[in-house]
Amino acid sequence: MVLTSTTHKYFARLSAKISRAKINSPFGLVFEYDKEDFFNSYKLIYEYWVKKRTQKYLVENYNLCKKTLLRYETNFANYGAIGLFPDLSFVQTESKLEELVILIKQARIHENSSLALRLADALEIKGASLDVIRQIQRSYGYGQKFNSKDIEYFARLQHILSSIECLKQKANSGHGIINKKNAFYNYDKDILQHRIELFKTLSVATKKRQILPMLTQYGMHPNRFYQLKSRYEIFGIWGLVNLVQGNKKGDKISPKLELQIIEQRLMNPKLSVAKTISKLDLKCSNSNVQKIYSKWGLSRFRKAVKIRGVISVSIPDRLEPIKDVVEKSAKSRMPDLIEINNLKVNNSFSRLINTLSYKKISISNPGAFIIAPFLDQLGVVEALYTYGTNGYRGKEITNDIIINVLRIVAGFPTLNDFSLNSDRSVAIGAGLTTNPKSSKLYEEFDELRFAHLQNLRNDASKRAMELGIFEAKEVAIDYHCDASDSRYPDDKSLTRAPDKNGNMVYAHRPQILWDSVHNTIINIAYCQGQSRATSALYNFCEQNLYKIVDKEAINEIYADSEYTGEKQLVYLIIRSNTDVTMCLKQNKRIQKWREETIRNGKWQDFENKYQIVSRDFTLTISQRPFRFIVKREKETGNIRCFGSTHIDYCPEKILNSYHIRWPVETGIKELIEGYFLNKPTGTSPEKIELHYYCVMLAKLAIDYFLSLLCEPKWNTAEGWKCVLSTIRTTIFSNQNCELSLDDKGNLLITYLDGDSTGIKKNLADMLEKNISTGLNKVSWWGKRSVRIAVKNQFDEL
């Protein structure tokens, strides 16, 4: 069915209506939502048939005419609850035109609409135009974005609408017009009414333990109920319709082959079914191809039609860059989200603030307070409210993600270490007063899934780019494998991967994108699947790099040996439209190149310890030139292989430029030692990736903090900033401090052991400067800032 703009908007708003209704539901079980005519119609028939209300009463109370009331009654008697659905508008089109347009999109999703118009004219299908074709594409989810989720959504919606039409044709509702009171309920014939009454009953449940008895009473299996609940949350009351399954007869030909048969027959009218099978070299029965001929009436065409056929083309030397649309972060798009949604500061924290106005308390981890403004600038509150589950859309600003990020910054490796600690710096810094128990945090983490975390991580990266934390000009890709210590890894859905020794182990497996110039993280994701990084590269880059960074901004990509493979190399070259340098794993292809290079080349000295030899090859798939380098250690004879698309670089320059990738190696070590990357909060894959998200936020917040502090003592000669462990021992952790309020109501941290290095004074000046620019405000503190004071308590003795 081809949806009009009005119908399209109607279904687009359903999910938002249901989400608003779920806020007031204790278990997320909703039945009614705003501005849905079906519920009023159903109540109207109930009062008319069961409660025996008069027509005059119903007309006055429901604000409708008598003719409408009688129409509702007739529809309910004929079709059951389905007859009460609101009337939707559709565009009248030829069914064959719909099938043709969808067939083309299924076969070639990026195909231009003009081909559908041309084929429709060739097949003599009436009513075809570019506007109608594009409206059909939109009604089936093939819009401009080509999002797989849109295609799935509209496929399910079309199934629902077609099922309604099919059920209406049967016209056997079981609701007789005689004896209306007894005929109102008929669960045998009206399946939709049975589900409506079930959801209506469940929506008033006050305790979770009441759900199962209610399901038993209605004869509904829990698994089936949760399937219907999932459909209801997406399509509303329409999701409860009983879906009619089509009859499947024989094996179905793929859309790509079906379109190819149509094109070949139109271009060559002499092709019979047998000749088509021979020409396309098909291994199938004549009946399969004959079905295509009969379906589209191909046998009646006698004149050839000039249309574009299926022609395989080689990969061009250099593709024109495709402009990726990179959206802004949630904080940039919705800077007033907290005020609009009326989010509040935690009540216990507000009481603590009142206490601090006349009393000081001792703290030992001031880093949780110092880093809080920088974490708030990353938009963690706005991102969780936008992309998180309903549990993160409460009335409080603070959340468990903030607690975990500050826990990592303060130096607590695990949740247990944090919960057992008597210091309350992290809890107060996160807008609370007491440390939450480990069990509470684990339960909160259960809500987030990979889809939520994907959006959250990408939003943090976008915000980091907006703040100038990284630019992603020199991007390094790496893969880390850390063996899991779970006792039952199979039950936790952990996958196996080869460690450094080549042994297959159950592991935590992050893939990391690193900015080698600014030495900071771009993105990190849990590597799923049984294989190693080579097969995961495509999806990883598409979801975690190109949705964040405009590929025109990338100058070069550096990859390690985990990503060795010509297909992976060609993908990076063409997709990024840039140069690629990588260390090559010595598989059969690389070994062949290595032997040929050594046999035909001449060894040259390199950096006293090594010898190198190089040779240029042509990549088979892309026909691109590729400079291959063999590097041998003089003493041990160990050989490593490198490759680059920089044909204009000499081998020495390529090897020297590969050093730019080294910060990702040291960066992973720092994430493990300083940010506790290998100590996730839980053993399930989702909780592991949630831990990666917290580590990523902590790293970005620290790098943002260091970029503004600019402490000379913390910078190396190469320009690298110090690691987190150094900052902890200097000003963040195990410090003798007091927490109070200043005259303006801001949090004041007083260091009591003096400032021998001058770093604390520079820190105080930087935070004062941020107050004037508005960067030193924390939303979960009620827009309060943090200030630093220093005194030496021993001078008073």
PDB file of C-alpha atoms in Angstrom, residues 31 46 108 191 223 245 257 282 300 311 324 338 413 415 443 449 498 501 558 606 636 692 754-755 795:
ATOM      1  CA  PHE A  31      -2.705   0.431  26.754  1.00  0.00           C
ATOM      2  CA  TYR A  46     -18.856  -0.848  24.877  1.00  0.00           C
ATOM      3  CA  ARG A 108      19.774  -2.660  -6.366  1.00  0.00           C
ATOM      4  CA  ILE A 191      -8.617 -12.236  18.108  1.00  0.00           C
ATOM      5  CA  ASN A 223       6.835 -15.324  25.084  1.00  0.00           C
ATOM      6  CA  GLN A 245       0.896 -15.231   6.516  1.00  0.00           C
ATOM      7  CA  LEU A 257      17.846 -12.655 -10.671  1.00  0.00           C
ATOM      8  CA  LEU A 282      20.998 -21.022 -14.410  1.00  0.00           C
ATOM      9  CA  ARG A 300       3.661 -10.899 -25.200  1.00  0.00           C
ATOM     10  CA  ILE A 311      27.005  -5.034 -16.415  1.00  0.00           C
ATOM     11  CA  ASP A 324      28.758  11.705   4.548  1.00  0.00           C
ATOM     12  CA  ILE A 338      17.576  19.778  31.059  1.00  0.00           C
ATOM     13  CA  PRO A 413      39.409  -0.340  39.475  1.00  0.00           C
ATOM     14  CA  LEU A 415      32.649  -1.450  41.490  1.00  0.00           C
ATOM     15  CA  GLU A 443      20.829  -3.705  37.627  1.00  0.00           C
ATOM     16  CA  ARG A 449      21.946  -2.713  24.729  1.00  0.00           C
ATOM     17  CA  PRO A 498      43.275 -15.815  19.304  1.00  0.00           C
ATOM     18  CA  ASN A 501      50.315 -16.780  21.352  1.00  0.00           C
ATOM     19  CA  TYR A 558      47.345   3.380   9.902  1.00  0.00           C
ATOM     20  CA  PHE A 606      68.217   1.153   7.949  1.00  0.00           C
ATOM     21  CA  THR A 636      68.138 -12.141  14.980  1.00  0.00           C
ATOM     22  CA  TYR A 692      34.243   0.719  27.279  1.00  0.00           C
ATOM     23  CA  GLY A 754      50.332  23.318  50.284  1.00  0.00           C
ATOM     24  CA  ASP A 755      51.470  23.606  46.672  1.00  0.00           C
ATOM     25  CA  ASP A 795      52.394  26.575  58.592  1.00  0.00           C
TER      26      ASP A 795
END
